[in-house]
Short mmCIF file of N, CA and C in Angstrom, two decimals:
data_model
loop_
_atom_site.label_atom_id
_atom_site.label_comp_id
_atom_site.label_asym_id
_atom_site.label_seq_id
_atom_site.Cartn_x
_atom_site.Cartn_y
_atom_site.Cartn_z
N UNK A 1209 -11.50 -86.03 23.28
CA UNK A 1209 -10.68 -84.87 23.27
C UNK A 1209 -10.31 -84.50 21.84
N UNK A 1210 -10.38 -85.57 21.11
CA UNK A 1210 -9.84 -85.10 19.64
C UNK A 1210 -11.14 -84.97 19.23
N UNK A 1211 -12.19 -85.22 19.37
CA UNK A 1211 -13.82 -84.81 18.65
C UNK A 1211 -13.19 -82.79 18.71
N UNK A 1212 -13.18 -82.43 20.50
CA UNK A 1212 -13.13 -81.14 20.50
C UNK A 1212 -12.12 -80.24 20.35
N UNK A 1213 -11.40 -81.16 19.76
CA UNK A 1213 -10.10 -80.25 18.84
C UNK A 1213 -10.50 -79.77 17.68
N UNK A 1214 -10.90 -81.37 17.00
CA UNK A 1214 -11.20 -80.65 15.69
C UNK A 1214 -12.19 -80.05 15.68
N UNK A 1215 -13.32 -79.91 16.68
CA UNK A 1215 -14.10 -79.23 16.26
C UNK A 1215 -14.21 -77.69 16.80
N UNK A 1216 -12.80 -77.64 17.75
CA UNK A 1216 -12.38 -75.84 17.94
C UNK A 1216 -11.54 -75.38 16.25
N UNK A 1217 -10.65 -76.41 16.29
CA UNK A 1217 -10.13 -76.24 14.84
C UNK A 1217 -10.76 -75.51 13.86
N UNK A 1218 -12.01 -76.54 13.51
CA UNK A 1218 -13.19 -75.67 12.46
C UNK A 1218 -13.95 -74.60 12.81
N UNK A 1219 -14.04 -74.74 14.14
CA UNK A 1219 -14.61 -73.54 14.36
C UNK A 1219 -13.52 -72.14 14.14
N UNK A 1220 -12.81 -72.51 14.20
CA UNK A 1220 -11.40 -71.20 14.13
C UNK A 1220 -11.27 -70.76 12.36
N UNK A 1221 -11.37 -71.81 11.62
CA UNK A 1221 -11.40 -72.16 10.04
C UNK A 1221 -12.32 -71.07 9.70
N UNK A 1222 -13.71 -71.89 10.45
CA UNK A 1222 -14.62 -71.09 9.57
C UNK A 1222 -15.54 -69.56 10.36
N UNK A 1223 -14.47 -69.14 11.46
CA UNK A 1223 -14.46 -67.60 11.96
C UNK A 1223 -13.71 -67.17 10.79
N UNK A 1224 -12.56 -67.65 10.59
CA UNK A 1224 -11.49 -66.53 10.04
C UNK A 1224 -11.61 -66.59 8.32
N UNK A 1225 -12.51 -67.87 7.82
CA UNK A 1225 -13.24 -67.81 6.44
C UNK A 1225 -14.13 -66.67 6.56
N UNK A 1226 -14.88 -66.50 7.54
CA UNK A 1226 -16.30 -65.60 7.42
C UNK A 1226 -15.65 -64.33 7.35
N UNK A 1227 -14.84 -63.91 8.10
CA UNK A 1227 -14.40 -62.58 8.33
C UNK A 1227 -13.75 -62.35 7.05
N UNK A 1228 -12.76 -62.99 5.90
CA UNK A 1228 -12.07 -62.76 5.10
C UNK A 1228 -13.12 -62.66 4.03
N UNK A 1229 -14.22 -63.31 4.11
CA UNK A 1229 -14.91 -63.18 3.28
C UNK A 1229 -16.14 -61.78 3.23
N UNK A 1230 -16.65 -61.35 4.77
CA UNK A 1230 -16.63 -60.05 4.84
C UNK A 1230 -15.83 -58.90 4.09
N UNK A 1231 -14.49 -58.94 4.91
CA UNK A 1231 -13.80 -57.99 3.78
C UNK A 1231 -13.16 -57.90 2.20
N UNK A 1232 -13.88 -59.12 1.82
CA UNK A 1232 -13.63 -59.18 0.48
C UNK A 1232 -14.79 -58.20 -0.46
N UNK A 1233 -15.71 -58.71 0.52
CA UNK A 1233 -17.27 -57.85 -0.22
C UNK A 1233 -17.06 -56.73 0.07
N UNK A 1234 -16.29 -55.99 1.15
CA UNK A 1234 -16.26 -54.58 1.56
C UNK A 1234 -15.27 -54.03 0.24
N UNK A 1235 -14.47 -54.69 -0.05
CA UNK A 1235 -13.85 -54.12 -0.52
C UNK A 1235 -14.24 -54.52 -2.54
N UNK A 1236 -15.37 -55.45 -2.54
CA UNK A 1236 -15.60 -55.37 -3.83
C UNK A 1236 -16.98 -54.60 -3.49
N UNK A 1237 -17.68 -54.18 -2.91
CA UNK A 1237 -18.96 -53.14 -2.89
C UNK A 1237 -18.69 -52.27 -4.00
N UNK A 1238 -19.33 -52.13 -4.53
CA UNK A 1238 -19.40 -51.18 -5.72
C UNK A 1238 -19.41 -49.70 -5.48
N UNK A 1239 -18.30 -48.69 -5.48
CA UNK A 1239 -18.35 -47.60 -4.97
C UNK A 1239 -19.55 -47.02 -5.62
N UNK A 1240 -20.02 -45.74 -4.50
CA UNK A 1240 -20.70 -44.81 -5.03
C UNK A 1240 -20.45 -43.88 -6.49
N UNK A 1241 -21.26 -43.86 -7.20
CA UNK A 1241 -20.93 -42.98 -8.42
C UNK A 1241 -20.43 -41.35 -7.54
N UNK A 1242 -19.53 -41.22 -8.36
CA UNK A 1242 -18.31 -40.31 -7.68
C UNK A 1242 -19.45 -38.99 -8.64
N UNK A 1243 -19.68 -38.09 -7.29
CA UNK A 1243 -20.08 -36.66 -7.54
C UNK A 1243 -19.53 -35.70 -9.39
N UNK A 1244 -20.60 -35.72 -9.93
CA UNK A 1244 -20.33 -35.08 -10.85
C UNK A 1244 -18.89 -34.03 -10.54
N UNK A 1245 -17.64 -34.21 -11.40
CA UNK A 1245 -16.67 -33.05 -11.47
C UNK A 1245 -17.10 -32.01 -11.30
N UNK A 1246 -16.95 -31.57 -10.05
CA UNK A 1246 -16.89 -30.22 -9.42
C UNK A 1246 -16.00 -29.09 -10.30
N UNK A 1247 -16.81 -28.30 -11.22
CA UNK A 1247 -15.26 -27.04 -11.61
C UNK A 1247 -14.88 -26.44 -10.48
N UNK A 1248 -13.59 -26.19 -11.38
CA UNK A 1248 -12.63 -25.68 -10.64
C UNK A 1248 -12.81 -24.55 -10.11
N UNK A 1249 -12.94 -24.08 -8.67
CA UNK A 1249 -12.87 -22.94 -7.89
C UNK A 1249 -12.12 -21.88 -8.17
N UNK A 1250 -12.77 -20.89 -8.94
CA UNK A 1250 -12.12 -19.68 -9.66
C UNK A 1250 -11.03 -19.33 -8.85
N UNK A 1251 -10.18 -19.10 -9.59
CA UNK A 1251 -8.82 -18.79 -9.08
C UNK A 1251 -8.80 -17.30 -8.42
N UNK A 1252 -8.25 -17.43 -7.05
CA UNK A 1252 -8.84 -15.91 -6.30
C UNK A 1252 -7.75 -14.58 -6.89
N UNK A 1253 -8.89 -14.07 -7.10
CA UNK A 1253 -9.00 -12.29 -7.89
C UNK A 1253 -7.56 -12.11 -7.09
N UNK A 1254 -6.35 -11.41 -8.10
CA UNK A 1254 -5.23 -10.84 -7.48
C UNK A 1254 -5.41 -9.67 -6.60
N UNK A 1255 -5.05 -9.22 -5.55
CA UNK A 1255 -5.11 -8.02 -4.85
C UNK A 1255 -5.18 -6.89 -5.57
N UNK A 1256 -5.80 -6.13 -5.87
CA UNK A 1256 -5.64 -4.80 -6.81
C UNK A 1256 -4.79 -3.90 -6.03
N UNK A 1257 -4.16 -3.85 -6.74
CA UNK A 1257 -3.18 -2.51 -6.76
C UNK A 1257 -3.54 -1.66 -6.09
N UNK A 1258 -2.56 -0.82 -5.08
CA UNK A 1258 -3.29 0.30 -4.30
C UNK A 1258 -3.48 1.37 -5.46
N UNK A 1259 -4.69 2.20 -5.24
CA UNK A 1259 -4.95 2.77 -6.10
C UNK A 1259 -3.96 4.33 -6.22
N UNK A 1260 -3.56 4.35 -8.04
CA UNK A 1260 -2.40 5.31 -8.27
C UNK A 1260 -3.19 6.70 -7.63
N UNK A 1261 -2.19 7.88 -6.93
CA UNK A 1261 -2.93 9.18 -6.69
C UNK A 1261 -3.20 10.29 -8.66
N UNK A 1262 -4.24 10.11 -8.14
CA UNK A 1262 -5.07 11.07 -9.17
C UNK A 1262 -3.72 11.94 -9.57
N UNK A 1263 -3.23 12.81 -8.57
CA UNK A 1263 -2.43 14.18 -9.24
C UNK A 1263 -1.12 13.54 -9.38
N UNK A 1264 -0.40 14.28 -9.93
CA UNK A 1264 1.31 14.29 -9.43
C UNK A 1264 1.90 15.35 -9.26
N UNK A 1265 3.02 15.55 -8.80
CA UNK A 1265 3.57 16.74 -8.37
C UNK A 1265 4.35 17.01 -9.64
N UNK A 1266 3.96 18.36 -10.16
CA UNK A 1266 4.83 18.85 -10.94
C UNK A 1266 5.85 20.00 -10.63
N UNK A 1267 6.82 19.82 -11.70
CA UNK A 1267 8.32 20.71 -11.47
C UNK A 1267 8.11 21.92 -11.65
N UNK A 1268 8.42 23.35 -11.65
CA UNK A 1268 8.04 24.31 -11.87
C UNK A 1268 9.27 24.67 -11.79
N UNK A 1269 10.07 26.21 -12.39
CA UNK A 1269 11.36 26.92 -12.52
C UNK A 1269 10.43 28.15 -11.98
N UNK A 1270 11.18 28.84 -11.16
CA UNK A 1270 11.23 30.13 -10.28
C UNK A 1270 10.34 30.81 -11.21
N UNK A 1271 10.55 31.21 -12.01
CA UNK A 1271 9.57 32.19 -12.96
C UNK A 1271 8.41 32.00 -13.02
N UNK A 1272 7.74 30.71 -13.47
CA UNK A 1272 6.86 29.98 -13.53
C UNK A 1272 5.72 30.19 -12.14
N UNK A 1273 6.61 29.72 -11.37
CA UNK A 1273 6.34 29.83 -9.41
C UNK A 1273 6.14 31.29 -9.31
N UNK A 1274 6.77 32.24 -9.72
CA UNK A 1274 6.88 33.94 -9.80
C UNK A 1274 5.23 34.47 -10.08
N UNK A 1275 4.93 33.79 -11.48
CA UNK A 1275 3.91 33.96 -12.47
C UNK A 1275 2.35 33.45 -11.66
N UNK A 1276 2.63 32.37 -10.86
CA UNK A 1276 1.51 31.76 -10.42
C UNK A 1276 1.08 32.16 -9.03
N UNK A 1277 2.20 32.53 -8.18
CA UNK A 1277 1.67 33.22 -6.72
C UNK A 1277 1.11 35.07 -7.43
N UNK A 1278 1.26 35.20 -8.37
CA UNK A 1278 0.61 36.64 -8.66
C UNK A 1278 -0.54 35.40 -9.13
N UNK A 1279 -1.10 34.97 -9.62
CA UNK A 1279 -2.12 34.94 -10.08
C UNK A 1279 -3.03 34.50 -8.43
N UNK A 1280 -2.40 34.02 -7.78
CA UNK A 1280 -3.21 33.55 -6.36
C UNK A 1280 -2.68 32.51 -5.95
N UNK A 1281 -1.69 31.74 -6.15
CA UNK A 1281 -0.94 30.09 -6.16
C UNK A 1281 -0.73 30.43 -4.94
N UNK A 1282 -0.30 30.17 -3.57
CA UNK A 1282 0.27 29.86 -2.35
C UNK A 1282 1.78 29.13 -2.61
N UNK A 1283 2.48 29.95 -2.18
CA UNK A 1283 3.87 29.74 -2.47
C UNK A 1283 4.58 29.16 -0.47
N UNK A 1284 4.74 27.86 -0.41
CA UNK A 1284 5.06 27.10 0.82
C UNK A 1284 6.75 26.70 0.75
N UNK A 1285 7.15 27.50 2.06
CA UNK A 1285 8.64 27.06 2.20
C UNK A 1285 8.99 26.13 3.63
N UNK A 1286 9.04 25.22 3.23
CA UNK A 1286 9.22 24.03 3.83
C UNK A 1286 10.54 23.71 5.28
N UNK A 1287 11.51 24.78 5.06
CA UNK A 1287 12.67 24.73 5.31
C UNK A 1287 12.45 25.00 6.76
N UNK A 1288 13.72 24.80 7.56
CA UNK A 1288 13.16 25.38 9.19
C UNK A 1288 12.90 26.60 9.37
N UNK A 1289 12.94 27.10 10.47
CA UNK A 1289 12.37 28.63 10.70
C UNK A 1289 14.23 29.21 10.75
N UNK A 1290 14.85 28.45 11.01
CA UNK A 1290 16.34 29.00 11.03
C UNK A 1290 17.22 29.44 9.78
N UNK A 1291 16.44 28.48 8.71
CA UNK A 1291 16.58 28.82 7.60
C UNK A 1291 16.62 29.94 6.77
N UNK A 1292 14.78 30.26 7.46
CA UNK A 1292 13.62 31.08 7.15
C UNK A 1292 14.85 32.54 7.30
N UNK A 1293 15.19 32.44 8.61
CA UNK A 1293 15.18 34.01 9.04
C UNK A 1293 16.58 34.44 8.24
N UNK A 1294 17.45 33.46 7.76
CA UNK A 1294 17.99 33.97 6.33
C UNK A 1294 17.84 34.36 5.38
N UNK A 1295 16.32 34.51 5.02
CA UNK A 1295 16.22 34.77 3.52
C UNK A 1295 14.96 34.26 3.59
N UNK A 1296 13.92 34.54 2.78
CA UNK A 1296 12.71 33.78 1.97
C UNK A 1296 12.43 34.46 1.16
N UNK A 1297 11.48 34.37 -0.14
CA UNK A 1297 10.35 34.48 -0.77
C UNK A 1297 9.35 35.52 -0.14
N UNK A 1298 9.48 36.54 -0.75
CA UNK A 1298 8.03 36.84 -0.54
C UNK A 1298 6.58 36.83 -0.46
N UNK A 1299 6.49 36.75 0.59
CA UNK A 1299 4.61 36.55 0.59
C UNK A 1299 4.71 34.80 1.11
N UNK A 1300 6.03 34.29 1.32
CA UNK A 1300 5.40 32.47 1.12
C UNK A 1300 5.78 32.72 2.44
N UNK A 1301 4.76 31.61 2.81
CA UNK A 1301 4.33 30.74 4.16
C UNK A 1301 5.03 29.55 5.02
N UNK A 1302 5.97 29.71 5.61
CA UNK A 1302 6.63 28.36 6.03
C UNK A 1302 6.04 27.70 6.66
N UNK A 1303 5.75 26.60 6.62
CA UNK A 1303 5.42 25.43 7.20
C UNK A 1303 6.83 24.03 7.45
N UNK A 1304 7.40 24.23 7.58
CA UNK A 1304 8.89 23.03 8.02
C UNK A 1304 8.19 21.77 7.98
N UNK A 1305 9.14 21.05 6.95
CA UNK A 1305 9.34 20.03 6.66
C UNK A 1305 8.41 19.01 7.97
N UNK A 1306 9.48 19.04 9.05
CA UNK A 1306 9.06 18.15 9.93
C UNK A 1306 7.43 18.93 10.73
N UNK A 1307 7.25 19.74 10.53
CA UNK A 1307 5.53 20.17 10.91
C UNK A 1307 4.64 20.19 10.20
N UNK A 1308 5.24 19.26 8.56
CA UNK A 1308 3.81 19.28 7.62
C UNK A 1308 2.61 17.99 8.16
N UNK A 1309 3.13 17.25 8.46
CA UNK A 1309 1.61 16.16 9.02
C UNK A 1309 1.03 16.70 9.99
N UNK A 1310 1.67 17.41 10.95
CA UNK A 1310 0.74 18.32 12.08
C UNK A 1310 -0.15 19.12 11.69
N UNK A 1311 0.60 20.16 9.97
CA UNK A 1311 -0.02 21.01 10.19
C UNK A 1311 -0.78 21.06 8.64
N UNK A 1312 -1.17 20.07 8.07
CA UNK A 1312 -1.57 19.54 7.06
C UNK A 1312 -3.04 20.53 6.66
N UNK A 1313 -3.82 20.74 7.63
CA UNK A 1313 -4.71 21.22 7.50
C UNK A 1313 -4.73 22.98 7.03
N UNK A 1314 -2.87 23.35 7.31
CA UNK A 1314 -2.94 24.77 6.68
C UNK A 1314 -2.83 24.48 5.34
N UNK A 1315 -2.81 23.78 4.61
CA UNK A 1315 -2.54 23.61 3.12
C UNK A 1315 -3.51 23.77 2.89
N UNK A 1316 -4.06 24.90 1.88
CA UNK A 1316 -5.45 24.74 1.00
C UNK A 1316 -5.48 23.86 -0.25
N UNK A 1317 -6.64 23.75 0.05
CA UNK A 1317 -6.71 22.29 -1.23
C UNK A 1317 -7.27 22.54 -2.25
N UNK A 1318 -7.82 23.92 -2.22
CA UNK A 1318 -8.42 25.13 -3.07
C UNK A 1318 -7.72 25.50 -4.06
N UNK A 1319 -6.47 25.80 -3.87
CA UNK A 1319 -5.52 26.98 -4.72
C UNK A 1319 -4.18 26.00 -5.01
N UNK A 1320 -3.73 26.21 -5.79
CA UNK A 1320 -1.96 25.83 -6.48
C UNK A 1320 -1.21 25.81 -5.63
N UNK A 1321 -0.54 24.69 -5.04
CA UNK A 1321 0.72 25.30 -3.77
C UNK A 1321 2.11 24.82 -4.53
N UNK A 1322 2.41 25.90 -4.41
CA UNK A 1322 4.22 26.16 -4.51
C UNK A 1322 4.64 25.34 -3.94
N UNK A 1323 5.45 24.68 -3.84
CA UNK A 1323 6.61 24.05 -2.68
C UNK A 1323 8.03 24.18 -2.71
N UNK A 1324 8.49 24.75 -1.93
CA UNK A 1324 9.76 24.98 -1.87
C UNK A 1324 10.58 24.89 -1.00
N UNK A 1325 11.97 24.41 -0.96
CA UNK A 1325 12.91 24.53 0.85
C UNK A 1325 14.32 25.25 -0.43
N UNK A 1326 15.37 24.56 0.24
CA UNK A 1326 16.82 24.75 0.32
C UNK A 1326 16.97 24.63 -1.48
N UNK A 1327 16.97 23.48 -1.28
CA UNK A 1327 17.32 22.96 -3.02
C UNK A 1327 16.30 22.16 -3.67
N UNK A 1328 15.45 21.55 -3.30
CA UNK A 1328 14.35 20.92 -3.97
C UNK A 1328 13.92 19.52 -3.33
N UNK A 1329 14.98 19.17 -2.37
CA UNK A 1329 15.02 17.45 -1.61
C UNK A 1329 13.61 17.28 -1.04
N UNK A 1330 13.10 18.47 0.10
CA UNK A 1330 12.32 18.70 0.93
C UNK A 1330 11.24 18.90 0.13
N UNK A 1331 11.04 19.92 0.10
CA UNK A 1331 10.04 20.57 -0.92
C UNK A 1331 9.32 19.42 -1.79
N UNK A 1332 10.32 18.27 -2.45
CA UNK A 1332 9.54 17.45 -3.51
C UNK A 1332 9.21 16.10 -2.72
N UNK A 1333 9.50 15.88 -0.77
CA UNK A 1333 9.33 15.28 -0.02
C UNK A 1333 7.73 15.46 0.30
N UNK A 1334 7.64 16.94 0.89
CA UNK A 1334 6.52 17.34 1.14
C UNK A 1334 5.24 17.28 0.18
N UNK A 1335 6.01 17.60 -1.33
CA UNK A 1335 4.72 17.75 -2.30
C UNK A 1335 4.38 15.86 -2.74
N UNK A 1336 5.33 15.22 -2.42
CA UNK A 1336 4.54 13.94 -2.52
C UNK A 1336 3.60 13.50 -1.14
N UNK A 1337 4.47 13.63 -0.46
CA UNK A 1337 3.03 13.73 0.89
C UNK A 1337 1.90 14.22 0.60
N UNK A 1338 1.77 15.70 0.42
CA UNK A 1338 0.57 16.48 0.07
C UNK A 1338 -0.39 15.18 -0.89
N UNK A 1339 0.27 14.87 -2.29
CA UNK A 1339 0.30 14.20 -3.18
C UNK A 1339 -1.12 13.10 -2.55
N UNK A 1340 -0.55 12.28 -1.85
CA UNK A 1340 -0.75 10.91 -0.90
C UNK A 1340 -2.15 11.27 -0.17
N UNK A 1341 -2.19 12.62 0.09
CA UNK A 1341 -3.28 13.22 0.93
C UNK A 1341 -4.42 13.92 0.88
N UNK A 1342 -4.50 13.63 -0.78
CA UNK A 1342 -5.46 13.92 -1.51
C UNK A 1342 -5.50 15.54 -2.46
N UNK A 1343 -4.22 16.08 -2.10
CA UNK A 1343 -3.94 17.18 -2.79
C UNK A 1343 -3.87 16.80 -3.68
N UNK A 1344 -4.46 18.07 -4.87
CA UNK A 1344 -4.43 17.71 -6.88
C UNK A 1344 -3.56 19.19 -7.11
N UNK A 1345 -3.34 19.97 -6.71
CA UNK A 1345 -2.44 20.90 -7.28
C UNK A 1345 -1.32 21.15 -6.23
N UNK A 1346 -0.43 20.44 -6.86
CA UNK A 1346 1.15 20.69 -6.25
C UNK A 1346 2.16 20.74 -6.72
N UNK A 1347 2.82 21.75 -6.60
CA UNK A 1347 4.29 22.28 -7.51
C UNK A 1347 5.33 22.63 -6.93
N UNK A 1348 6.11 21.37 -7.33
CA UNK A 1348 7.64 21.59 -6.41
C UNK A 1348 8.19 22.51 -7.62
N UNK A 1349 8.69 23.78 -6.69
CA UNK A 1349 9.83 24.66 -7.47
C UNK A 1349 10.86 23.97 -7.72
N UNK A 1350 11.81 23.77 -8.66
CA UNK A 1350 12.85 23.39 -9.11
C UNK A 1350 14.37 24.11 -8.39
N UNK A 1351 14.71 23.40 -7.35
CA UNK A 1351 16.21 24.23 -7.22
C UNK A 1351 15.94 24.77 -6.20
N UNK A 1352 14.81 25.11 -5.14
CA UNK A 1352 14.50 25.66 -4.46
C UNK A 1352 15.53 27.17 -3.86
N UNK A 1353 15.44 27.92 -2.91
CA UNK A 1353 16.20 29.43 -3.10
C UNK A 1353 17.25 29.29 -3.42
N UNK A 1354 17.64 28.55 -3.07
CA UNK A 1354 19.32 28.38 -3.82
C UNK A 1354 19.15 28.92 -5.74
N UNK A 1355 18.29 28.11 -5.91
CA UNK A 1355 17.63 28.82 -7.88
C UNK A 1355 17.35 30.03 -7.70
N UNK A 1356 16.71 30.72 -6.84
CA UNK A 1356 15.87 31.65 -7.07
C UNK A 1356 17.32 32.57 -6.55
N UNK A 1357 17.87 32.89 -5.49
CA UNK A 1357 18.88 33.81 -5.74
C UNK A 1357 19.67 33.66 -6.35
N UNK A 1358 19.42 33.12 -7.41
CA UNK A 1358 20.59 33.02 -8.89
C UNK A 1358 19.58 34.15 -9.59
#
């Protein structure tokens, strides 16, 4: 009985020698030569900027606006129709504020447009819209009728 002690004994010795000695070599194996340094993965391109609109809306004083619907400019009053039937401009075209994206397509993209409402709020609302929408000639009147019946 003691022959097969000691000789489970050694057998237990030299399992748990073999195995320690396995992971000794695993872990002295000579790593693989490590992949040439990879450069660095270009740093990703910043979002570009939405692109600025070509035109801007410029200011114009009544006279100016006067000078340019004689030459052919389209002079646009923005204001409601309730507005309208107080007073307008001659010869200009209302289109209201809240019916310019509907009615976007009466704007010619041909000719100079005036823009005008009450005092200038609207009017320089609309001519940045226009602006946004690929219009290149747009001119908010300054002061809108409130200027002009001065």
């Amino acid at each position: 009985m003691k022959k097969i002690f000691a000789l489970l004994a050694c057998s237990m010795f030299l399992m748990v020698g073999c195995n320690e000695a396995k992971a000794e070599k695993k872990a002295e194996a000579p790593v693989p030569a490590a992949a040439p340094a990879a450069k660095p993965a270009p740093a990703p391109a910043a979002e570009p900027a939405p692109a600025a609109p070509k035109a801007q809306v410029t200011t114009i004083d009544w006279a100016k606006a006067l000078e340019m619907q004689k030459a052919g400019a389209v002079l646009i009053d923005v204001r409601t129709p309730a507005e309208v039937a107080e007073g307008a401009v001659a010869g200009s075209i209302n289109i209201p504020l809240q019916e310019a994206e509907q009615r976007l397509g009466e704007f010619p993209k041909d000719k100079d447009l005036l823009i005008y409402c009450r005092s200038g709020k609207r009017s320089m609302a609309v001519s940045n819209f226009l602006i946004q929408n690929g219009y290149e000639r747009v001119f908010n009147v300054e002061g809108g009728i409130l200027a002009y019946q001065k």
